[in-house]
PDB file of C-alpha atoms and ligand atoms in Angstrom:
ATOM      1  CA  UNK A 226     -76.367 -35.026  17.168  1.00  0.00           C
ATOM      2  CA  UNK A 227     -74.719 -37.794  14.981  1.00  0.00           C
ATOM      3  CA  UNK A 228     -76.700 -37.664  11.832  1.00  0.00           C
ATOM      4  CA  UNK A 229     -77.092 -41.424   9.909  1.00  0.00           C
ATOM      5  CA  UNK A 230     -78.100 -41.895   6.434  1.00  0.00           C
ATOM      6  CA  UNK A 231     -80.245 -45.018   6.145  1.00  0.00           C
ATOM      7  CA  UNK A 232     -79.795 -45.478   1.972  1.00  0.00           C
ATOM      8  CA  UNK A 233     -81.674 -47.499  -0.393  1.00  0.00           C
ATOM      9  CA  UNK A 234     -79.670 -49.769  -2.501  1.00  0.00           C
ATOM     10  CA  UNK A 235     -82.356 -50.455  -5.663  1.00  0.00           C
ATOM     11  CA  UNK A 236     -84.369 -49.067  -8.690  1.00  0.00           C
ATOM     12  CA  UNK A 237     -86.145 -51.313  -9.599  1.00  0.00           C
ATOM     13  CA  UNK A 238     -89.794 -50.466 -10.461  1.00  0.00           C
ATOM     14  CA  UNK A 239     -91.102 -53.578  -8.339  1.00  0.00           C
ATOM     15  CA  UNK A 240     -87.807 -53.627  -6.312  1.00  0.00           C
ATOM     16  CA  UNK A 241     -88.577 -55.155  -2.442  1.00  0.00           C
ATOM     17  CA  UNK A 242     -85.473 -52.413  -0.983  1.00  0.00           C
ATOM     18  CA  UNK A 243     -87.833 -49.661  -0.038  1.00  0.00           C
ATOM     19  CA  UNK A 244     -89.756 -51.323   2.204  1.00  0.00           C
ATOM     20  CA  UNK A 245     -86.542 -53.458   4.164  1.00  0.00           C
ATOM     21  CA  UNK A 246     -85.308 -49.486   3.599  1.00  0.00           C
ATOM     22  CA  UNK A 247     -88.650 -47.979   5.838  1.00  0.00           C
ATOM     23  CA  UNK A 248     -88.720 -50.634   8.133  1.00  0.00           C
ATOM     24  CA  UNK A 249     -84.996 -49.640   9.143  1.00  0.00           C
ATOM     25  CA  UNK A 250     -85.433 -46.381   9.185  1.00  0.00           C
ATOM     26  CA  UNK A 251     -88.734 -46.499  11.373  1.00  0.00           C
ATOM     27  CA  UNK A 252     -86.643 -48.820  13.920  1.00  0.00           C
ATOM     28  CA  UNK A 253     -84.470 -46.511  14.174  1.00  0.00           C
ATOM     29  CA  UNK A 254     -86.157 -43.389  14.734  1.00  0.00           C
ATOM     30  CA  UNK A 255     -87.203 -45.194  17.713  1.00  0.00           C
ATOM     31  CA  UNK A 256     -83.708 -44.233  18.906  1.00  0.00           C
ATOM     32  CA  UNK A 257     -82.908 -41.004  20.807  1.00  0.00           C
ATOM     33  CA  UNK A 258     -79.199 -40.915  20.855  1.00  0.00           C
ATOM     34  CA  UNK A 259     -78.748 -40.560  16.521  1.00  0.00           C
ATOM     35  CA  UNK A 260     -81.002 -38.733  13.947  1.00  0.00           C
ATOM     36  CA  UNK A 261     -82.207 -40.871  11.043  1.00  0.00           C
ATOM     37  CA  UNK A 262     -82.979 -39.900   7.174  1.00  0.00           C
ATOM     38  CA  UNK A 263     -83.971 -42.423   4.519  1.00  0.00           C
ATOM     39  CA  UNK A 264     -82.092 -41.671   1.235  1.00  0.00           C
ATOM     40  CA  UNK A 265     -83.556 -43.072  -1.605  1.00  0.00           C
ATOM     41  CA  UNK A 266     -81.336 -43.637  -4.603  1.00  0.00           C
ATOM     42  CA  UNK A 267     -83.941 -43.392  -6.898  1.00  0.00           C
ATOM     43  CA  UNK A 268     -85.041 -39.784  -6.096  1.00  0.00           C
ATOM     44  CA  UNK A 269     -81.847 -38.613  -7.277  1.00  0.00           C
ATOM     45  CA  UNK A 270     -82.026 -39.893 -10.608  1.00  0.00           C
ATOM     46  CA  UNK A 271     -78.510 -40.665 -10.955  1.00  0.00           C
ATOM     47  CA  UNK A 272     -77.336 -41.472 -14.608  1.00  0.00           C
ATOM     48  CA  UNK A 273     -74.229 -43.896 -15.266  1.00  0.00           C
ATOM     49  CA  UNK A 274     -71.249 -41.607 -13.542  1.00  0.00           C
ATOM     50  CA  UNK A 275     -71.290 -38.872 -16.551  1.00  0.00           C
ATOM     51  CA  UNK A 276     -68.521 -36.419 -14.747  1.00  0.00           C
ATOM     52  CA  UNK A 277     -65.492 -35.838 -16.778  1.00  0.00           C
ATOM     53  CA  UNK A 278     -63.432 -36.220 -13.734  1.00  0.00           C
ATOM     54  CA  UNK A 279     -62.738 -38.159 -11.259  1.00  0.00           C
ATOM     55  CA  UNK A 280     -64.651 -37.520  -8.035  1.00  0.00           C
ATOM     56  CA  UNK A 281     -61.512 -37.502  -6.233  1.00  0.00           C
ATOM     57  CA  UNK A 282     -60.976 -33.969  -7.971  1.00  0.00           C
ATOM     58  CA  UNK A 283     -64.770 -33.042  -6.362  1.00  0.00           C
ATOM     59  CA  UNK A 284     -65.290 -30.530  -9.026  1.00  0.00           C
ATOM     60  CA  UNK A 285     -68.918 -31.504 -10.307  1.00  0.00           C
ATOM     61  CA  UNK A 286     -70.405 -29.989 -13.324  1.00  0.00           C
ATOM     62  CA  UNK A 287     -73.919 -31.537 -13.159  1.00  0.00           C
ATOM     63  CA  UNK A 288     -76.643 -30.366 -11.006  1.00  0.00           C
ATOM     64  CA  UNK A 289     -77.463 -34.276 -10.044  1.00  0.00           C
ATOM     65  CA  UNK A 290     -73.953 -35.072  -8.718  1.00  0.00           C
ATOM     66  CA  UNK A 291     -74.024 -31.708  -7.124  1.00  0.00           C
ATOM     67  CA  UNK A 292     -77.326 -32.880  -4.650  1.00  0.00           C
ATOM     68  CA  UNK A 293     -75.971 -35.911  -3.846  1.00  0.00           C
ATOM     69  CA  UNK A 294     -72.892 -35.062  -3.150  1.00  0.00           C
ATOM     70  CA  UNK A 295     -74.486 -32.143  -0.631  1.00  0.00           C
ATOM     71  CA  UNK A 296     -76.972 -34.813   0.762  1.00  0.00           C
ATOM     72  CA  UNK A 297     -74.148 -37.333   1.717  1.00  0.00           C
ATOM     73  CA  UNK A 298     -71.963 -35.076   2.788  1.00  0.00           C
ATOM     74  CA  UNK A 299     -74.245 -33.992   5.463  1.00  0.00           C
ATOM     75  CA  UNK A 300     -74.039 -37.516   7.403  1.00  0.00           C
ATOM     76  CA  UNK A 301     -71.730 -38.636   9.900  1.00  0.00           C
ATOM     77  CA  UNK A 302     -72.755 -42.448   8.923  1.00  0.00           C
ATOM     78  CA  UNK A 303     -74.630 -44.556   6.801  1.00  0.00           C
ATOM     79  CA  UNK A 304     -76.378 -48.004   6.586  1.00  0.00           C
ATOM     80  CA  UNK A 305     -76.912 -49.444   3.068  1.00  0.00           C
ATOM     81  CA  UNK A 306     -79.582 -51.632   2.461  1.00  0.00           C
ATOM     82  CA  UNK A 307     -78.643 -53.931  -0.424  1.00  0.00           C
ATOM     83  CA  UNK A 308     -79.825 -56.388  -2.660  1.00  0.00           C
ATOM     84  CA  UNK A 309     -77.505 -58.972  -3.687  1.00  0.00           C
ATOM     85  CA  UNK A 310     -77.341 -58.973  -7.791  1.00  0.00           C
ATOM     86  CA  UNK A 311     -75.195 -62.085  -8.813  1.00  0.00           C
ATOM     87  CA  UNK A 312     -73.258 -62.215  -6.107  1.00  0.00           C
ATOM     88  CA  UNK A 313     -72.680 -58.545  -5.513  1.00  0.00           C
ATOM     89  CA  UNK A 314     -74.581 -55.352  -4.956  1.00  0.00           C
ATOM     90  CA  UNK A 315     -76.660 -53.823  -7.231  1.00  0.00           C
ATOM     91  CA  UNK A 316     -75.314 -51.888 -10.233  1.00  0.00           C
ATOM     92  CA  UNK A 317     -77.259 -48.724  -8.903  1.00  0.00           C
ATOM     93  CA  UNK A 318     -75.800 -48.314  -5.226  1.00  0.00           C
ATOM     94  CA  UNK A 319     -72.930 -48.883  -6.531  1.00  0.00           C
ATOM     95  CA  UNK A 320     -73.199 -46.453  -9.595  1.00  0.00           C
ATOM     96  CA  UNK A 321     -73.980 -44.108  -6.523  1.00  0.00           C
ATOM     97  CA  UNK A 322     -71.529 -44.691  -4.180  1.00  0.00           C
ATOM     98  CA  UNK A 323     -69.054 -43.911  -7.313  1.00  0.00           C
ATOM     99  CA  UNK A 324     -70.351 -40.689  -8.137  1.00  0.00           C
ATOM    100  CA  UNK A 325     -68.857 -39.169  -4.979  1.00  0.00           C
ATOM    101  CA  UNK A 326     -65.606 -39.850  -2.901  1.00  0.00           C
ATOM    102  CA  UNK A 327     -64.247 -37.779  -0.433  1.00  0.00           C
ATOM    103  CA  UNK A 328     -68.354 -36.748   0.828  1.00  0.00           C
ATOM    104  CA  UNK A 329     -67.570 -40.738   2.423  1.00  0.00           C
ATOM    105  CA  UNK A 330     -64.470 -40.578   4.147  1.00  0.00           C
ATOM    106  CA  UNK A 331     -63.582 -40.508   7.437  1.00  0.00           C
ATOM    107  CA  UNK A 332     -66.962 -41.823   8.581  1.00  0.00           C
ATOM    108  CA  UNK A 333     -69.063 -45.566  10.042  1.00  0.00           C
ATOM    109  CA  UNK A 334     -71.300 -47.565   7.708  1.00  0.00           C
ATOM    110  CA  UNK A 335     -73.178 -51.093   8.494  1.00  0.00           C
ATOM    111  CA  UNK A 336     -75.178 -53.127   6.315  1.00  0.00           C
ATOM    112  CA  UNK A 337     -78.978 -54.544   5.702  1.00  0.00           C
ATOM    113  CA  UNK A 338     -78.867 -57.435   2.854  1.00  0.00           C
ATOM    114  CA  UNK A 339     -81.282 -59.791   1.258  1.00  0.00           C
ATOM    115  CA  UNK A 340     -81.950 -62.314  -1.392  1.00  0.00           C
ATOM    116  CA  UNK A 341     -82.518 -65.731  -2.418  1.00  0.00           C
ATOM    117  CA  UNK A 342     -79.625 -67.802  -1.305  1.00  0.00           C
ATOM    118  CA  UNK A 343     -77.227 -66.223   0.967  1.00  0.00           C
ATOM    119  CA  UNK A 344     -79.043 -63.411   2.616  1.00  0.00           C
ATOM    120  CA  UNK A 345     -77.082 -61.114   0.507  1.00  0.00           C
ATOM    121  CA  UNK A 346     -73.991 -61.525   2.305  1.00  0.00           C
ATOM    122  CA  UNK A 347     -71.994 -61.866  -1.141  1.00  0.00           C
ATOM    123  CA  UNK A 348     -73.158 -58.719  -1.670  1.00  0.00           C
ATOM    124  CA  UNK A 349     -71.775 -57.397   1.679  1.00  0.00           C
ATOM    125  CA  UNK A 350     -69.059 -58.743   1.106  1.00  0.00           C
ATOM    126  CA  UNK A 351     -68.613 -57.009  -1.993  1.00  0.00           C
ATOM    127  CA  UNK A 352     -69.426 -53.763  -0.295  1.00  0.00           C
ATOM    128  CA  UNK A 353     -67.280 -53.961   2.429  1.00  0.00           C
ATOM    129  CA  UNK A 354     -64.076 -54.453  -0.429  1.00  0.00           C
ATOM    130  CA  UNK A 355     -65.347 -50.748  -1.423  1.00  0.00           C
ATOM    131  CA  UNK A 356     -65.619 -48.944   1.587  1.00  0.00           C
ATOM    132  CA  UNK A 357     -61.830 -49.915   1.883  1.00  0.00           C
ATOM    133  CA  UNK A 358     -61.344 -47.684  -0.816  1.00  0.00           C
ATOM    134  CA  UNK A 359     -63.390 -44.845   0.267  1.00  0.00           C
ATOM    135  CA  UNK A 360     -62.116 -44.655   4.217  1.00  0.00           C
ATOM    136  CA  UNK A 361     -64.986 -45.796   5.434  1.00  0.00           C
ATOM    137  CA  UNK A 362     -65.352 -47.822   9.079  1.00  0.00           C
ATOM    138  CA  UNK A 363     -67.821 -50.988   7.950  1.00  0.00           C
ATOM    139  CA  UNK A 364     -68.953 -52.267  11.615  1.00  0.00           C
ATOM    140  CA  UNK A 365     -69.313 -56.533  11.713  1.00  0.00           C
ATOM    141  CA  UNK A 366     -72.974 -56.884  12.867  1.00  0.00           C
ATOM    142  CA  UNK A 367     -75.058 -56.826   9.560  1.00  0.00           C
ATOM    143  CA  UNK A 368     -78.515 -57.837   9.060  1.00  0.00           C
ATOM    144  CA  UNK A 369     -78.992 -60.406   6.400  1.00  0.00           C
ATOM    145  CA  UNK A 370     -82.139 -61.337   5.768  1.00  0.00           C
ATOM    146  CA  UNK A 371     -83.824 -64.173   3.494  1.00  0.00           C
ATOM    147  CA  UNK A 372     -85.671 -63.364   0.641  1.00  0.00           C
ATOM    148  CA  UNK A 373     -87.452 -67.451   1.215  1.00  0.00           C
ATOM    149  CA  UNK A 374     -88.403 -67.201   4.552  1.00  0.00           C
ATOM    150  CA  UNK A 375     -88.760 -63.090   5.384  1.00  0.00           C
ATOM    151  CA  UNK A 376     -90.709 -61.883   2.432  1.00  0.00           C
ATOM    152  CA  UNK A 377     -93.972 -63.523   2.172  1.00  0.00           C
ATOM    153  CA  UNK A 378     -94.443 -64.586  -2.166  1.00  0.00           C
ATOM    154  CA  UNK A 379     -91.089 -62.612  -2.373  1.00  0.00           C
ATOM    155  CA  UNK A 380     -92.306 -59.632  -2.297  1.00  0.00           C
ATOM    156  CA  UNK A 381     -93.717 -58.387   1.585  1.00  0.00           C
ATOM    157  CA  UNK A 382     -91.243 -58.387   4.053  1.00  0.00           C
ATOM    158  CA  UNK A 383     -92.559 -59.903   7.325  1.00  0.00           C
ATOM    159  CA  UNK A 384     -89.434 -58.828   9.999  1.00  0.00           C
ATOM    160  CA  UNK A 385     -88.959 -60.753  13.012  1.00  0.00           C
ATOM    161  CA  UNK A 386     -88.262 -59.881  16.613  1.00  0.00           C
ATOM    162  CA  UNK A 387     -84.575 -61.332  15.471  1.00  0.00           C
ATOM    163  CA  UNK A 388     -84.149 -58.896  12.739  1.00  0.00           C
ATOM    164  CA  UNK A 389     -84.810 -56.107  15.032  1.00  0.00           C
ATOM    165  CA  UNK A 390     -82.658 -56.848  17.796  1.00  0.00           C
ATOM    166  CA  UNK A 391     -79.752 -57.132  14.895  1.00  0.00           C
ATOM    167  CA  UNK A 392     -80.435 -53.994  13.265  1.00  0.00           C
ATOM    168  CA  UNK A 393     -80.321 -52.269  16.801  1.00  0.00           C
ATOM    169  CA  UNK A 394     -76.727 -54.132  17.374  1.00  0.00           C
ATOM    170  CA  UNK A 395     -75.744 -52.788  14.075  1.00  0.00           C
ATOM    171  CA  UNK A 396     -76.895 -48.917  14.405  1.00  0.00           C
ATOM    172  CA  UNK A 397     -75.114 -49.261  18.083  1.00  0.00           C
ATOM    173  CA  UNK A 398     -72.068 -49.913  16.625  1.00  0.00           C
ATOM    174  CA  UNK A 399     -72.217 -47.531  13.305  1.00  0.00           C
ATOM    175  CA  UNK A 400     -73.437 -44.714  16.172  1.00  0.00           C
ATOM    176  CA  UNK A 401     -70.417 -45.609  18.063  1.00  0.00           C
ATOM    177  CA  UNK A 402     -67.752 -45.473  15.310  1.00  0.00           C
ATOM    178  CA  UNK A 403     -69.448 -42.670  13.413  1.00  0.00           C
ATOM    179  CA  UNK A 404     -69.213 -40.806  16.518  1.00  0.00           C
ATOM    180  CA  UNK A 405     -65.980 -42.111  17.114  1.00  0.00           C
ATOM    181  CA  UNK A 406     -64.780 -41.012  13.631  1.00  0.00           C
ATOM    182  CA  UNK A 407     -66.434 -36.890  13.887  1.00  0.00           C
ATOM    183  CA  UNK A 408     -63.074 -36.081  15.632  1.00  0.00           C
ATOM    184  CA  UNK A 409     -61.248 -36.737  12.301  1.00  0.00           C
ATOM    185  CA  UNK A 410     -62.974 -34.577  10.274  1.00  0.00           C
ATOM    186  CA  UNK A 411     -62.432 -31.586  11.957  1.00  0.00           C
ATOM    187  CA  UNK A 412     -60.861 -29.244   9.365  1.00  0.00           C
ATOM    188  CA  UNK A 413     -57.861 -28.682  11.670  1.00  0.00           C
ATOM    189  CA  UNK A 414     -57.460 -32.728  11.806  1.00  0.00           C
ATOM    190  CA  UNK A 415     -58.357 -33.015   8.005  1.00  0.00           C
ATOM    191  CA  UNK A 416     -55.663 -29.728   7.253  1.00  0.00           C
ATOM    192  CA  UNK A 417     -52.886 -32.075   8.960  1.00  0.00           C
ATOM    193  CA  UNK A 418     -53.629 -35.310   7.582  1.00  0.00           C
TER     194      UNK A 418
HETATM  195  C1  FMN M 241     -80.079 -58.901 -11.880  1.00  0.00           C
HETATM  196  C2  FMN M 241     -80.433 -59.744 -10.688  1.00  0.00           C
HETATM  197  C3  FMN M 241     -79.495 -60.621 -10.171  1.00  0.00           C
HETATM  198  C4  FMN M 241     -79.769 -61.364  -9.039  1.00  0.00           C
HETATM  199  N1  FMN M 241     -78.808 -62.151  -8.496  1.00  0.00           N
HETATM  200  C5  FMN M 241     -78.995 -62.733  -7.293  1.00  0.00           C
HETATM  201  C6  FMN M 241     -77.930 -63.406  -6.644  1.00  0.00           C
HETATM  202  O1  FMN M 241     -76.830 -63.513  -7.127  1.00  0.00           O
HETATM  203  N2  FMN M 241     -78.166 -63.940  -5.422  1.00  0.00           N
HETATM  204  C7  FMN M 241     -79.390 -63.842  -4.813  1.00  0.00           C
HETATM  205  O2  FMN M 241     -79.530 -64.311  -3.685  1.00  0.00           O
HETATM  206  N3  FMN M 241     -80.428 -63.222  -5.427  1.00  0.00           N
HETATM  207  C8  FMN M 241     -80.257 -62.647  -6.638  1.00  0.00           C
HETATM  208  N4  FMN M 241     -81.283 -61.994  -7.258  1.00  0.00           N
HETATM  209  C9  FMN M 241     -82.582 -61.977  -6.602  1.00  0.00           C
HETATM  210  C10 FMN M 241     -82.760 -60.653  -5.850  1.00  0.00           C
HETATM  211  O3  FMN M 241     -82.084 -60.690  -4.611  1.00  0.00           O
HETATM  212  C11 FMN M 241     -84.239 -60.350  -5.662  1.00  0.00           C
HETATM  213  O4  FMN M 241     -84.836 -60.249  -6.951  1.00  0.00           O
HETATM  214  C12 FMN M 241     -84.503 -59.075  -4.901  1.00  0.00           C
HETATM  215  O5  FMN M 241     -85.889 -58.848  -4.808  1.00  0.00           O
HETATM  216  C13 FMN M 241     -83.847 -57.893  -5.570  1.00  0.00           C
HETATM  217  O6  FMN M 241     -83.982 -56.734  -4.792  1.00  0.00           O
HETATM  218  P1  FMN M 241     -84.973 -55.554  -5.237  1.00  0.00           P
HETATM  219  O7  FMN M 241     -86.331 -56.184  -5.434  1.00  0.00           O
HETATM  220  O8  FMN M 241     -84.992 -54.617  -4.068  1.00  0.00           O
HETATM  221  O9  FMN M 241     -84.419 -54.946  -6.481  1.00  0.00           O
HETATM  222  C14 FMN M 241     -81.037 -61.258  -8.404  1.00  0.00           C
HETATM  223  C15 FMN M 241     -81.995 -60.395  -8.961  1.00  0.00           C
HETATM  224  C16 FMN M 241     -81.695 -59.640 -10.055  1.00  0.00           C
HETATM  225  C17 FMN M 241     -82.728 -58.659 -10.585  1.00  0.00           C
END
């Protein structure tokens, strides 16, 4: 079964991600045709990228990148859940996403965002610039939600019936193209490419 990696996109101490993250992630257990993990960023305790080489290279020498790189390379997809951070994504996800490379190609990601004035689109947007880079298939239905109207005193998120029917169009799609994409990482595929 396709396997999708629903991943938190903040540390913060107080941060509002984990529970837009679990909300997600229960959603989408619901489903029968995909298996679902949360991955939290913060349990992997991921310094500033401390590898003397590239991850291109994939030759990790600390025991941290060496986890996380097993852990994402275990999914056929993903679905970040991201704050927006002046206009982007958060230092952290991103700081994550670097630590690894090829453990991302070939594969489907879609998007959860929030914050104060655009929904966190800018930080899709951002996002979507960097899966470029890494081969990865970012589908166009996103959920962007407002950190005004859908988190009561900014800090409990209150879903609606609307945000669930667009995070089911979303995991549709990343099922599709994830499963879509499995085809291309078949080592006799990946040996000719
Ligand atoms: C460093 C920083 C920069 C921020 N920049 C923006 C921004 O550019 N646009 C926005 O809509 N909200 C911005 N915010 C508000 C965050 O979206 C809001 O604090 C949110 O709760 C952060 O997610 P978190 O609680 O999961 O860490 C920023 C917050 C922080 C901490």
């Amino acid at each position: 079964m396709i396997k999708i990696a629903i991943i938190t996109g903040s540390t913060r101490p107080t941060r509002v991600n984990k529970q837009v993250a679990q909300w997600a992630y229960e959603k989408a257990k619901e489903r029968s045709d995909a298996a679902f993990e949360l991955v939290d960023i913060a349990e992997y305790e991921l310094p500033l990228l401390d590898e003397p080489l590239s991850p291109f290279f994939k030759q990790y020498t600390h025991e941290h990148t060496k986890r996380w790189s097993e852990k994402i390379e275990a999914f056929d997809g993903y679905v970040f859940v991201t704050p927006e951070y002046n206009h982007s994504t958060s230092g952290a996800l991103k700081n994550a996403i670097d630590f690894l490379y090829h453990e991302w190609e070939n594969k489907a990601a879609g998007f959860v965002s929030y914050g104060g004035s655009s929904n966190g689109t800018r930080a899709v947007e951002h996002l979507r610039l960097i899966m470029g880079e890494l081969m990865v298939a970012d589908v166009r239905p996103q959920v962007a939600l407002s950190l005004i109207s859908n988190f009561e005193g900014y800090t409990t998120f209150r879903p609606t019936a609307d945000h669930e029917s667009q995070l089911y169009i979303m995991l549709e799609q990343v099922i599709l193209w994830s499963t879509a994409l499995k085809s291309l990482r078949s080592p006799k595929v990946e040996k000719a490419l």
